[in-house]
Short mmCIF file of C-alpha atoms in Angstrom, two decimals:
data_model
loop_
_atom_site.label_atom_id
_atom_site.label_comp_id
_atom_site.label_asym_id
_atom_site.label_seq_id
_atom_site.Cartn_x
_atom_site.Cartn_y
_atom_site.Cartn_z
CA MET A 22 -28.23 -137.68 -10.00
CA PRO A 23 -28.02 -135.91 -13.39
CA ALA A 24 -24.71 -134.17 -14.10
CA LYS A 25 -26.38 -130.77 -14.37
CA GLU A 26 -27.89 -131.08 -10.92
CA LYS A 27 -24.56 -132.17 -9.43
CA GLN A 28 -22.96 -129.10 -10.92
CA SER A 29 -25.51 -126.73 -9.50
CA ILE A 30 -25.07 -128.24 -6.04
CA ALA A 31 -21.32 -127.82 -6.36
CA ILE A 32 -21.87 -124.14 -7.16
CA LYS A 33 -24.21 -123.73 -4.25
CA ALA A 34 -21.64 -125.29 -1.92
CA ALA A 35 -19.05 -122.87 -3.26
CA GLU A 36 -21.23 -119.81 -2.57
CA PRO A 37 -23.24 -120.66 0.49
CA ALA A 38 -23.21 -117.11 1.78
CA TYR A 39 -25.24 -115.65 -1.12
CA LEU A 40 -28.76 -116.07 -2.47
CA PRO A 41 -28.30 -118.37 -5.46
CA GLN A 42 -29.16 -117.25 -8.98
CA LEU A 43 -30.07 -113.75 -7.87
CA THR A 44 -28.05 -110.56 -8.38
CA LEU A 45 -28.38 -106.79 -8.25
CA ASP A 46 -27.43 -104.30 -10.91
CA CYS A 47 -27.04 -100.64 -10.02
CA ILE A 48 -27.30 -97.73 -12.41
CA VAL A 49 -25.57 -94.88 -10.60
CA LEU A 50 -26.46 -91.63 -12.34
CA GLY A 51 -24.69 -88.31 -11.89
CA PHE A 52 -24.97 -84.95 -13.66
CA HIS A 53 -21.85 -82.99 -14.61
CA GLN A 54 -21.14 -80.33 -17.23
CA ASP A 55 -24.71 -80.59 -18.53
CA GLN A 56 -24.37 -84.32 -19.17
CA LEU A 57 -26.02 -87.28 -17.51
CA ARG A 58 -23.33 -89.81 -16.56
CA VAL A 59 -23.30 -93.38 -15.35
CA LEU A 60 -20.75 -95.22 -13.23
CA LEU A 61 -19.11 -98.22 -14.98
CA LEU A 62 -16.49 -100.79 -14.01
CA ARG A 63 -13.69 -102.19 -16.20
CA TRP A 64 -12.94 -105.87 -15.56
CA LYS A 65 -9.33 -106.73 -14.62
CA GLY A 66 -7.01 -107.31 -17.55
CA THR A 67 -9.74 -106.54 -20.11
CA GLN A 68 -11.35 -103.65 -21.93
CA GLU A 69 -14.77 -105.00 -20.91
CA TRP A 70 -17.09 -102.72 -18.94
CA SER A 71 -20.22 -103.43 -16.90
CA LEU A 72 -22.49 -101.93 -14.26
CA PRO A 73 -21.74 -102.18 -10.54
CA GLY A 74 -23.63 -104.98 -8.88
CA GLY A 75 -23.30 -108.40 -7.37
CA PRO A 76 -25.00 -111.10 -5.34
CA ILE A 77 -27.04 -110.68 -2.16
CA GLN A 78 -25.75 -112.09 1.12
CA GLN A 79 -28.01 -114.52 2.95
CA SER A 80 -27.66 -112.23 5.95
CA GLU A 81 -28.75 -108.94 4.32
CA SER A 82 -31.97 -107.65 2.82
CA VAL A 83 -32.12 -106.98 -0.92
CA ASN A 84 -32.25 -103.23 -0.30
CA ALA A 85 -29.35 -103.45 2.15
CA ALA A 86 -27.31 -105.23 -0.52
CA ALA A 87 -28.00 -102.37 -2.95
CA TYR A 88 -26.93 -99.77 -0.37
CA ARG A 89 -23.82 -101.82 0.45
CA ILE A 90 -22.78 -102.08 -3.20
CA LEU A 91 -23.35 -98.36 -3.75
CA LYS A 92 -21.38 -97.49 -0.63
CA GLU A 93 -18.51 -99.69 -1.82
CA ARG A 94 -18.45 -98.17 -5.32
CA THR A 95 -19.14 -94.52 -4.48
CA GLY A 96 -18.21 -93.97 -0.83
CA LEU A 97 -21.71 -92.53 -0.30
CA ASP A 98 -24.05 -93.53 2.49
CA GLN A 99 -27.17 -91.49 1.91
CA ILE A 100 -28.18 -92.36 -1.60
CA TYR A 101 -31.52 -91.99 -3.38
CA LEU A 102 -32.17 -95.50 -4.59
CA GLN A 103 -35.06 -96.75 -6.68
CA GLN A 104 -35.79 -100.39 -7.44
CA PHE A 105 -37.19 -100.22 -10.96
CA GLN A 106 -37.35 -103.61 -12.68
CA VAL A 107 -36.56 -107.30 -12.38
CA PHE A 108 -34.66 -108.81 -15.29
CA GLY A 109 -35.83 -112.40 -15.39
CA ASP A 110 -35.59 -113.60 -18.97
CA LEU A 111 -34.49 -117.16 -19.51
CA VAL A 112 -31.57 -116.14 -21.71
CA ARG A 113 -30.41 -112.65 -20.86
CA TYR A 114 -27.01 -112.76 -22.60
CA ASN A 115 -24.50 -115.03 -24.30
CA LEU A 116 -23.22 -116.94 -21.25
CA PRO A 117 -20.55 -119.02 -23.06
CA GLU A 118 -19.05 -115.78 -24.40
CA ILE A 119 -19.02 -114.22 -20.92
CA LYS A 120 -17.42 -117.35 -19.44
CA THR A 121 -14.65 -117.16 -22.02
CA LYS A 122 -14.04 -113.44 -21.67
CA LEU A 123 -13.75 -113.63 -17.89
CA GLN A 124 -12.19 -117.08 -17.44
CA HIS A 125 -8.94 -115.54 -16.16
CA LEU A 126 -10.99 -114.09 -13.29
CA ILE A 127 -13.84 -116.56 -12.66
CA ASN A 128 -13.76 -120.34 -12.99
CA PRO A 129 -16.23 -121.00 -15.84
CA GLU A 130 -17.75 -123.87 -13.85
CA LEU A 131 -18.85 -121.51 -11.11
CA TRP A 132 -21.37 -119.60 -13.25
CA TYR A 133 -25.02 -120.41 -12.74
CA ASN A 134 -26.79 -121.35 -15.95
CA ARG A 135 -29.15 -118.52 -15.24
CA ALA A 136 -29.54 -115.60 -12.86
CA VAL A 137 -32.33 -113.12 -12.19
CA SER A 138 -31.26 -109.53 -11.61
CA ILE A 139 -33.00 -106.79 -9.65
CA GLY A 140 -32.32 -103.36 -11.15
CA TYR A 141 -31.85 -100.25 -9.00
CA TYR A 142 -31.06 -96.75 -10.09
CA ALA A 143 -29.31 -94.30 -7.83
CA LEU A 144 -29.21 -90.53 -8.26
CA VAL A 145 -26.08 -89.02 -6.77
CA GLU A 146 -24.23 -85.72 -6.62
CA TYR A 147 -21.37 -86.18 -9.06
CA SER A 148 -18.76 -84.24 -7.11
CA LYS A 149 -19.28 -86.27 -3.95
CA VAL A 150 -18.63 -89.67 -5.53
CA ASN A 151 -15.32 -91.44 -5.07
CA PRO A 152 -15.45 -94.12 -7.83
CA THR A 153 -13.94 -97.35 -6.50
CA PRO A 154 -13.49 -100.65 -8.39
CA ASP A 155 -14.41 -104.01 -6.83
CA LEU A 156 -12.58 -107.33 -6.49
CA PHE A 157 -12.98 -108.19 -10.16
CA THR A 158 -12.34 -104.80 -11.69
CA ASP A 159 -9.41 -102.46 -12.31
CA GLU A 160 -11.25 -99.22 -12.80
CA CYS A 161 -14.47 -97.45 -11.84
CA GLN A 162 -15.28 -94.46 -13.99
CA TRP A 163 -18.05 -92.07 -15.05
CA TRP A 164 -19.23 -92.39 -18.64
CA GLU A 165 -21.47 -89.97 -20.48
CA ILE A 166 -24.74 -91.74 -21.18
CA LYS A 167 -24.35 -90.99 -24.87
CA GLU A 168 -20.90 -92.60 -25.01
CA ILE A 169 -21.47 -95.85 -23.13
CA PRO A 170 -19.55 -98.70 -24.84
CA ASN A 171 -20.88 -102.20 -25.45
CA LEU A 172 -21.25 -103.56 -21.94
CA LEU A 173 -20.98 -107.12 -20.67
CA PHE A 174 -24.10 -109.15 -19.90
CA ASP A 175 -27.38 -107.36 -20.79
CA HIS A 176 -26.20 -104.17 -19.15
CA ASN A 177 -26.84 -101.87 -22.12
CA GLN A 178 -30.50 -102.91 -22.00
CA ILE A 179 -30.58 -102.45 -18.23
CA VAL A 180 -29.26 -98.89 -18.56
CA GLU A 181 -31.89 -98.15 -21.18
CA ALA A 182 -34.65 -99.58 -18.97
CA ALA A 183 -33.44 -97.48 -16.04
CA LEU A 184 -33.56 -94.32 -18.13
CA GLN A 185 -37.08 -95.16 -19.29
CA ALA A 186 -38.18 -95.70 -15.69
CA LEU A 187 -36.60 -92.39 -14.70
CA ARG A 188 -38.39 -90.62 -17.57
CA GLN A 189 -41.68 -92.03 -16.33
CA GLN A 190 -40.90 -91.03 -12.77
CA ILE A 191 -40.30 -87.37 -13.62
CA ASN A 192 -43.84 -87.23 -14.98
CA TRP A 193 -45.15 -87.40 -11.44
CA GLN A 194 -42.25 -86.96 -9.04
CA PRO A 195 -39.72 -84.15 -8.72
CA ILE A 196 -36.08 -84.88 -9.54
CA GLY A 197 -32.94 -82.96 -8.84
CA LEU A 198 -32.45 -83.03 -5.08
CA ASN A 199 -29.90 -85.77 -5.37
CA LEU A 200 -28.41 -84.86 -8.74
CA LEU A 201 -27.67 -81.14 -8.41
CA PRO A 202 -25.43 -79.24 -6.00
CA GLU A 203 -27.26 -77.52 -3.16
CA GLN A 204 -27.54 -74.25 -5.08
CA PHE A 205 -28.35 -74.12 -8.76
CA THR A 206 -29.82 -71.86 -11.40
CA MET A 207 -33.03 -72.40 -13.32
CA PRO A 208 -31.12 -73.11 -16.57
CA GLU A 209 -29.06 -75.75 -14.72
CA LEU A 210 -32.21 -77.46 -13.47
CA GLN A 211 -33.71 -77.32 -16.95
CA ARG A 212 -30.59 -78.89 -18.48
CA LEU A 213 -30.88 -81.77 -16.01
CA TYR A 214 -34.46 -82.41 -17.12
CA GLU A 215 -33.42 -82.11 -20.75
CA ALA A 216 -30.57 -84.58 -20.24
CA ILE A 217 -32.94 -87.13 -18.70
CA LEU A 218 -35.65 -86.63 -21.30
CA ASN A 219 -33.09 -86.35 -24.11
CA ARG A 220 -34.98 -83.48 -25.73
CA PRO A 221 -35.06 -79.66 -25.43
CA LEU A 222 -37.74 -77.96 -23.31
CA ASP A 223 -39.20 -74.51 -23.67
CA PRO A 224 -37.55 -72.33 -20.96
CA ARG A 225 -40.65 -70.25 -20.13
CA ASN A 226 -42.91 -73.27 -19.80
CA PHE A 227 -40.33 -75.11 -17.75
CA HIS A 228 -39.87 -72.14 -15.44
CA ARG A 229 -43.60 -71.74 -14.90
CA LYS A 230 -44.33 -75.43 -14.35
CA ILE A 231 -41.43 -76.13 -12.04
CA LEU A 232 -42.29 -73.12 -9.88
CA SER A 233 -45.89 -74.28 -9.67
CA LEU A 234 -44.71 -77.38 -7.81
CA ASN A 235 -43.76 -75.08 -4.96
CA ILE A 236 -40.64 -77.04 -4.05
CA LEU A 237 -38.04 -74.36 -4.89
CA GLU A 238 -36.69 -71.51 -2.80
CA ARG A 239 -35.05 -68.57 -4.56
CA PHE A 240 -32.12 -66.80 -2.94
CA PRO A 241 -32.60 -63.04 -2.79
CA GLU A 242 -29.39 -62.27 -4.68
CA ARG A 243 -28.31 -63.26 -8.16
CA ARG A 244 -25.24 -65.40 -8.78
CA LYS A 245 -22.10 -63.29 -8.48
CA GLY A 246 -19.81 -62.93 -11.47
CA GLY A 247 -20.66 -59.58 -12.98
CA ALA A 248 -22.28 -60.84 -16.15
CA PHE A 249 -24.98 -58.59 -17.60
CA LYS A 250 -27.84 -60.86 -16.57
CA SER A 251 -26.65 -63.22 -13.84
CA PRO A 252 -29.30 -65.81 -13.02
CA TYR A 253 -30.95 -66.25 -9.68
CA LEU A 254 -29.88 -69.14 -7.48
CA TYR A 255 -32.37 -71.67 -6.17
CA ARG A 256 -32.38 -74.56 -3.75
CA PHE A 257 -34.93 -77.24 -3.00
CA ASN A 258 -37.10 -76.93 0.08
CA GLN A 259 -36.39 -80.41 1.41
CA GLU A 260 -39.62 -80.71 3.35
CA LYS A 261 -41.87 -79.72 0.46
CA TYR A 262 -39.77 -81.78 -1.94
CA GLU A 263 -40.24 -84.90 0.18
CA ALA A 264 -43.97 -84.25 0.47
CA VAL A 265 -44.38 -83.97 -3.31
CA LEU A 266 -42.18 -87.06 -3.72
CA GLN A 267 -44.63 -88.97 -1.54
CA GLU A 268 -47.84 -87.69 -3.09
CA GLY A 269 -46.80 -87.36 -6.71
CA ASN A 270 -46.71 -83.86 -8.10
CA LEU A 271 -49.34 -84.26 -10.74
CA SER A 272 -52.55 -85.20 -9.16
CA PHE A 273 -54.69 -85.97 -12.20
CA LEU A 274 -57.65 -86.56 -9.97
CA MET B 13 -19.67 -129.02 6.03
CA PRO B 14 -21.87 -127.11 8.51
CA ALA B 15 -25.28 -128.61 9.20
CA LYS B 16 -27.07 -125.55 7.86
CA GLU B 17 -25.28 -125.80 4.54
CA LYS B 18 -26.06 -129.51 4.25
CA GLN B 19 -29.71 -128.75 4.80
CA SER B 20 -29.82 -126.10 2.12
CA ILE B 21 -28.25 -128.50 -0.36
CA ALA B 22 -30.82 -131.12 0.54
CA ILE B 23 -33.55 -128.59 -0.22
CA LYS B 24 -31.97 -127.66 -3.52
CA ALA B 25 -31.80 -131.33 -4.49
CA ALA B 26 -35.47 -131.67 -3.60
CA GLU B 27 -36.51 -128.77 -5.83
CA PRO B 28 -34.04 -128.76 -8.67
CA ALA B 29 -36.60 -127.58 -11.19
CA TYR B 30 -37.15 -124.17 -9.53
CA LEU B 31 -35.05 -121.09 -8.87
CA PRO B 32 -34.11 -121.40 -5.20
CA GLN B 33 -35.24 -118.83 -2.62
CA LEU B 34 -37.23 -116.84 -5.17
CA THR B 35 -41.01 -116.70 -5.53
CA LEU B 36 -43.76 -114.68 -7.15
CA ASP B 37 -46.83 -113.21 -5.52
CA CYS B 38 -49.76 -112.10 -7.64
CA ILE B 39 -52.38 -109.57 -6.64
CA VAL B 40 -55.27 -110.26 -9.01
CA LEU B 41 -57.68 -107.32 -8.89
CA GLY B 42 -61.22 -107.28 -10.20
CA PHE B 43 -64.04 -104.77 -9.94
CA HIS B 44 -67.60 -105.92 -9.21
CA GLN B 45 -70.64 -104.17 -7.73
CA ASP B 46 -68.62 -100.99 -7.18
CA GLN B 47 -66.03 -102.82 -5.11
CA LEU B 48 -62.40 -103.58 -5.80
CA ARG B 49 -61.78 -107.28 -5.14
CA VAL B 50 -58.72 -109.49 -4.85
CA LEU B 51 -58.34 -113.21 -5.51
CA LEU B 52 -57.28 -115.25 -2.47
CA LEU B 53 -56.58 -118.93 -1.82
CA ARG B 54 -57.56 -120.97 1.27
CA TRP B 55 -54.96 -123.58 2.26
CA LYS B 56 -56.17 -127.20 2.48
CA GLY B 57 -57.68 -128.18 5.81
CA THR B 58 -57.21 -124.68 7.26
CA GLN B 59 -58.92 -121.31 7.47
CA GLU B 60 -55.66 -119.67 6.35
CA TRP B 61 -55.69 -117.49 3.23
CA SER B 62 -52.91 -116.17 1.03
CA LEU B 63 -52.24 -114.67 -2.38
CA PRO B 64 -51.75 -116.82 -5.48
CA GLY B 65 -48.09 -117.30 -6.32
CA GLY B 66 -45.29 -119.80 -6.30
CA PRO B 67 -41.76 -120.54 -7.43
CA ILE B 68 -40.26 -119.95 -10.87
CA GLN B 69 -39.21 -122.89 -13.01
CA GLN B 70 -35.62 -123.00 -14.20
CA SER B 71 -37.03 -123.31 -17.70
CA GLU B 72 -39.31 -120.25 -17.72
CA SER B 73 -38.74 -116.51 -17.52
CA VAL B 74 -39.97 -114.65 -14.45
CA ASN B 75 -42.72 -112.97 -16.48
CA ALA B 76 -43.73 -116.31 -18.00
CA ALA B 77 -44.05 -117.74 -14.50
CA ALA B 78 -46.40 -114.90 -13.55
CA TYR B 79 -48.55 -115.47 -16.64
CA ARG B 80 -48.57 -119.23 -15.96
CA ILE B 81 -49.70 -118.77 -12.36
CA LEU B 82 -52.42 -116.32 -13.40
CA LYS B 83 -53.63 -118.64 -16.13
CA GLU B 84 -53.80 -121.51 -13.64
CA ARG B 85 -55.74 -119.46 -11.06
CA THR B 86 -58.05 -117.50 -13.36
CA GLY B 87 -58.27 -119.37 -16.67
CA LEU B 88 -57.27 -116.13 -18.42
CA ASP B 89 -54.56 -115.84 -21.02
CA GLN B 90 -54.47 -112.18 -21.92
CA ILE B 91 -53.91 -110.44 -18.64
CA TYR B 92 -52.62 -106.96 -17.87
CA LEU B 93 -49.73 -107.67 -15.56
CA GLN B 94 -47.46 -105.20 -13.79
CA GLN B 95 -44.35 -106.09 -11.86
CA PHE B 96 -44.38 -103.54 -9.05
CA GLN B 97 -41.95 -104.40 -6.24
CA VAL B 98 -39.46 -106.91 -4.92
CA PHE B 99 -39.96 -108.02 -1.33
CA GLY B 100 -36.47 -108.81 -0.11
CA ASP B 101 -36.37 -108.17 3.63
CA LEU B 102 -34.33 -110.54 5.72
CA VAL B 103 -37.27 -111.52 7.90
CA ARG B 104 -40.53 -111.07 6.04
CA TYR B 105 -42.76 -113.13 8.33
CA ASN B 106 -42.78 -115.54 11.25
CA LEU B 107 -41.41 -118.64 9.50
CA PRO B 108 -41.68 -121.06 12.48
CA GLU B 109 -45.37 -120.16 12.76
CA ILE B 110 -45.92 -120.77 9.02
CA LYS B 111 -44.09 -124.10 9.23
CA THR B 112 -46.37 -125.21 12.04
CA LYS B 113 -49.58 -124.01 10.43
CA LEU B 114 -48.82 -125.78 7.15
CA GLN B 115 -46.94 -128.84 8.42
CA HIS B 116 -49.76 -131.17 7.33
CA LEU B 117 -49.14 -129.97 3.77
CA ILE B 118 -45.42 -129.16 3.56
CA ASN B 119 -42.56 -130.92 5.33
CA PRO B 120 -41.17 -128.19 7.64
CA GLU B 121 -37.62 -129.14 6.63
CA LEU B 122 -38.29 -128.18 3.03
CA TRP B 123 -38.75 -124.46 3.70
CA TYR B 124 -35.89 -122.17 2.80
CA ASN B 125 -34.80 -120.00 5.69
CA ARG B 126 -35.49 -117.05 3.47
CA ALA B 127 -37.08 -116.26 0.13
CA VAL B 128 -37.29 -113.12 -1.99
CA SER B 129 -40.63 -112.45 -3.66
CA ILE B 130 -41.37 -110.52 -6.85
CA GLY B 131 -44.77 -108.82 -6.68
CA TYR B 132 -47.07 -108.52 -9.71
CA TYR B 133 -50.50 -107.03 -9.90
CA ALA B 134 -52.99 -108.10 -12.52
CA LEU B 135 -56.11 -106.20 -13.55
CA VAL B 136 -58.82 -108.52 -14.82
CA GLU B 137 -62.45 -108.44 -15.84
CA TYR B 138 -64.25 -109.96 -12.88
CA SER B 139 -66.90 -111.84 -14.85
CA LYS B 140 -64.36 -113.62 -17.02
CA VAL B 141 -62.39 -115.18 -14.16
CA ASN B 142 -62.81 -118.81 -13.21
CA PRO B 143 -61.20 -118.92 -9.74
CA THR B 144 -59.25 -122.18 -9.37
CA PRO B 145 -57.29 -123.39 -6.32
CA ASP B 146 -53.79 -124.88 -6.61
CA LEU B 147 -52.19 -128.07 -5.27
CA PHE B 148 -52.00 -126.74 -1.71
CA THR B 149 -55.37 -125.03 -1.51
CA ASP B 150 -59.02 -125.96 -1.24
CA GLU B 151 -60.62 -122.77 -2.42
CA CYS B 152 -59.95 -119.76 -4.63
CA GLN B 153 -62.27 -116.84 -4.01
CA TRP B 154 -62.78 -113.12 -4.54
CA TRP B 155 -62.55 -110.96 -1.43
CA GLU B 156 -63.53 -107.32 -1.15
CA ILE B 157 -60.36 -105.33 -0.51
CA LYS B 158 -61.94 -103.85 2.59
CA GLU B 159 -62.70 -107.27 4.04
CA ILE B 160 -59.43 -109.14 3.48
CA PRO B 161 -58.66 -111.34 6.51
CA ASN B 162 -55.24 -111.76 8.14
CA LEU B 163 -53.23 -113.47 5.41
CA LEU B 164 -50.33 -115.90 5.69
CA PHE B 165 -46.75 -114.71 5.12
CA ASP B 166 -46.44 -110.93 4.57
CA HIS B 167 -49.31 -110.94 2.11
CA ASN B 168 -51.36 -108.19 3.77
CA GLN B 169 -48.39 -105.84 3.31
CA ILE B 170 -47.94 -107.02 -0.28
CA VAL B 171 -51.59 -106.23 -1.08
CA GLU B 172 -51.16 -102.78 0.45
CA ALA B 173 -47.98 -102.16 -1.56
CA ALA B 174 -49.75 -103.23 -4.76
CA LEU B 175 -52.60 -100.80 -4.10
CA GLN B 176 -50.11 -97.99 -3.47
CA ALA B 177 -48.32 -98.77 -6.73
CA LEU B 178 -51.66 -98.81 -8.55
CA ARG B 179 -52.58 -95.43 -7.03
CA GLN B 180 -49.30 -93.99 -8.29
CA GLN B 181 -49.84 -95.51 -11.70
CA ILE B 182 -53.24 -93.89 -12.22
CA ASN B 183 -51.54 -90.51 -11.79
CA TRP B 184 -49.93 -90.92 -15.18
CA GLN B 185 -51.50 -93.92 -16.92
CA PRO B 186 -55.12 -94.68 -17.74
CA ILE B 187 -56.82 -97.58 -15.98
CA GLY B 188 -60.03 -99.40 -16.70
CA LEU B 189 -59.49 -101.27 -19.95
CA ASN B 190 -58.88 -104.49 -18.09
CA LEU B 191 -61.15 -103.92 -15.11
CA LEU B 192 -64.45 -102.85 -16.67
CA PRO B 193 -66.76 -104.62 -19.11
CA GLU B 194 -66.47 -103.45 -22.69
CA GLN B 195 -69.28 -100.92 -22.28
CA PHE B 196 -69.63 -98.78 -19.18
CA THR B 197 -71.12 -95.52 -17.97
CA MET B 198 -69.20 -92.51 -16.71
CA PRO B 199 -70.41 -93.11 -13.11
CA GLU B 200 -69.16 -96.70 -13.33
CA LEU B 201 -65.73 -95.54 -14.47
CA GLN B 202 -65.67 -92.96 -11.70
CA ARG B 203 -66.56 -95.57 -9.09
CA LEU B 204 -63.62 -97.69 -10.27
CA TYR B 205 -61.24 -94.75 -9.76
CA GLU B 206 -62.82 -94.02 -6.40
CA ALA B 207 -62.42 -97.65 -5.33
CA ILE B 208 -58.72 -97.61 -6.22
CA LEU B 209 -58.07 -94.21 -4.61
CA ASN B 210 -60.35 -95.02 -1.68
CA ARG B 211 -61.83 -91.52 -1.70
CA PRO B 212 -64.74 -89.75 -3.46
CA LEU B 213 -64.10 -87.67 -6.58
CA ASP B 214 -66.03 -84.70 -7.87
CA PRO B 215 -68.16 -85.99 -10.80
CA ARG B 216 -67.82 -82.87 -12.99
CA ASN B 217 -64.05 -82.67 -12.60
CA PHE B 218 -63.70 -86.38 -13.20
CA HIS B 219 -65.87 -86.20 -16.31
CA ARG B 220 -63.89 -83.29 -17.74
CA LYS B 221 -60.44 -84.71 -16.96
CA ILE B 222 -61.11 -88.22 -18.17
CA LEU B 223 -62.57 -86.92 -21.44
CA SER B 224 -59.51 -84.71 -21.93
CA LEU B 225 -57.39 -87.85 -22.20
CA ASN B 226 -59.18 -88.58 -25.44
CA ILE B 227 -59.27 -92.34 -24.86
CA LEU B 228 -63.05 -92.78 -24.58
CA GLU B 229 -65.67 -93.28 -27.27
CA ARG B 230 -69.29 -92.45 -26.48
CA PHE B 231 -72.05 -94.55 -27.98
CA PRO B 232 -74.72 -92.43 -29.68
CA GLU B 233 -77.57 -93.87 -27.60
CA ARG B 234 -78.10 -93.85 -23.86
CA ARG B 235 -78.31 -97.07 -21.85
CA LYS B 236 -81.75 -98.65 -22.23
CA GLY B 237 -83.94 -99.08 -19.21
CA GLY B 238 -86.38 -96.21 -19.30
CA ALA B 239 -85.05 -94.33 -16.30
CA PHE B 240 -85.57 -90.58 -16.38
CA LYS B 241 -81.94 -89.79 -17.06
CA SER B 242 -80.24 -92.90 -18.41
CA PRO B 243 -76.50 -92.40 -18.70
CA TYR B 244 -74.52 -92.59 -21.91
CA LEU B 245 -72.43 -95.68 -22.56
CA TYR B 246 -68.73 -95.43 -23.29
CA ARG B 247 -65.97 -97.74 -24.36
CA PHE B 248 -62.21 -97.32 -24.55
CA ASN B 249 -60.59 -96.65 -27.88
CA GLN B 250 -58.00 -99.39 -27.63
CA GLU B 251 -55.49 -97.74 -29.93
CA LYS B 252 -55.55 -94.37 -28.17
CA TYR B 253 -55.62 -96.10 -24.78
CA GLU B 254 -52.46 -98.06 -25.62
CA ALA B 255 -50.76 -94.91 -26.88
CA VAL B 256 -51.49 -93.00 -23.67
CA LEU B 257 -50.41 -96.06 -21.66
CA GLN B 258 -47.04 -95.91 -23.41
CA GLU B 259 -46.50 -92.17 -23.16
CA GLY B 260 -48.07 -91.42 -19.84
CA ASN B 261 -51.17 -89.28 -19.87
CA LEU B 262 -49.87 -86.37 -17.90
CA SER B 263 -46.92 -84.89 -19.59
CA PHE B 264 -45.71 -82.45 -16.98
CA LEU B 265 -43.06 -81.21 -19.37
#
């Protein structure tokens, strides 16, 4: 038996409870103080950060694994989760470098030569998240999208791909129900869209188009606070929101 | 070592060249005589049909595996391919039944207890495809979507999921460049959209909206044939088509 094959069997024997060579990566996005933020983990005894994720148990579905990981890292049960891309390139990152950086935590011989990762993004309400590190990490923390450091593995590319997928999605599906507090103002909703698209939008056009989706309910009174022109408060009509989410909001045809 | 673990190692040793417990399934769609069609394979010595697909070599990327499989089944190199969903449920189909049905072809002990499948759809020009069976199959044939038989595995659900993904995609991306011959009439293009959406569209609205995308070029002369009102011929402007494909054709914002 070739040495390489022996090694891979040894690894399989060491991790019989997980699907081999397959992992999940989760981009958990929150919105706070007008900034889009992502949840990152710092590996024990290092200044190296990466996305939450991990392998899939033989006894759980792929989606269940994603919900489990998100529950473990955020404390949240009901999360909006979107599978968006499989990362299956032959060489996704510099494996020898990773083995060296993390050898105090993971026996270098236990790494597969290659793994395929399934990417999920999750949209969560920032204030409800309780960031929690995992077995390999010391810290779990929100980072502003604009300030993300160099991440381990190919995780910078995965974040970028998730944002691109999200930008496509908002072309035909509403967004906000999971990212904003229950009540919000029109400018707050606009700033969420601007943060995702990474460009300014015209307020009047935004107002008109978002109302035309018919998914918002306006409260009769303006936000309290005594300012000269306090904005109205809105909330999503969950039923209509879900319906538009199903159908797509932009029926070209 | 538990018996189950021993068995899984035996399987790994038997297929060391492939990623374990991971497969691809390809929904190859063509359009012919106003009908959307899908390429199916009939397993040797049976009347059982399934989608083209297979495992991923350790030495190829996931996307390369999809292109390889499509090349093998269709003869085509340049294929529009879209990864659309991962099928990762714990129990995706009745495995004991599959083992029995295919035991004359595959040793029942060689099946993994579970596999995750990555779904791709491919849009191809019907007339250019040379349907070719694989090692396990006798026949590779086009089937009208409406007449697909009961397929092996969870492949009926996978076809349905691919069609749903395609229906979402045509809300914000153009379609047709890979499904129609180079020259086509407006009614032909409309019938393609109707076949995908599975519902009739108003011709005048369709005409107006599709022209507004600015991706079509009209030939100066009408189709020959002497009919009273021969339709104009169109083709896609590849450059503009690609641009709209990148940006999305329906900028809500």
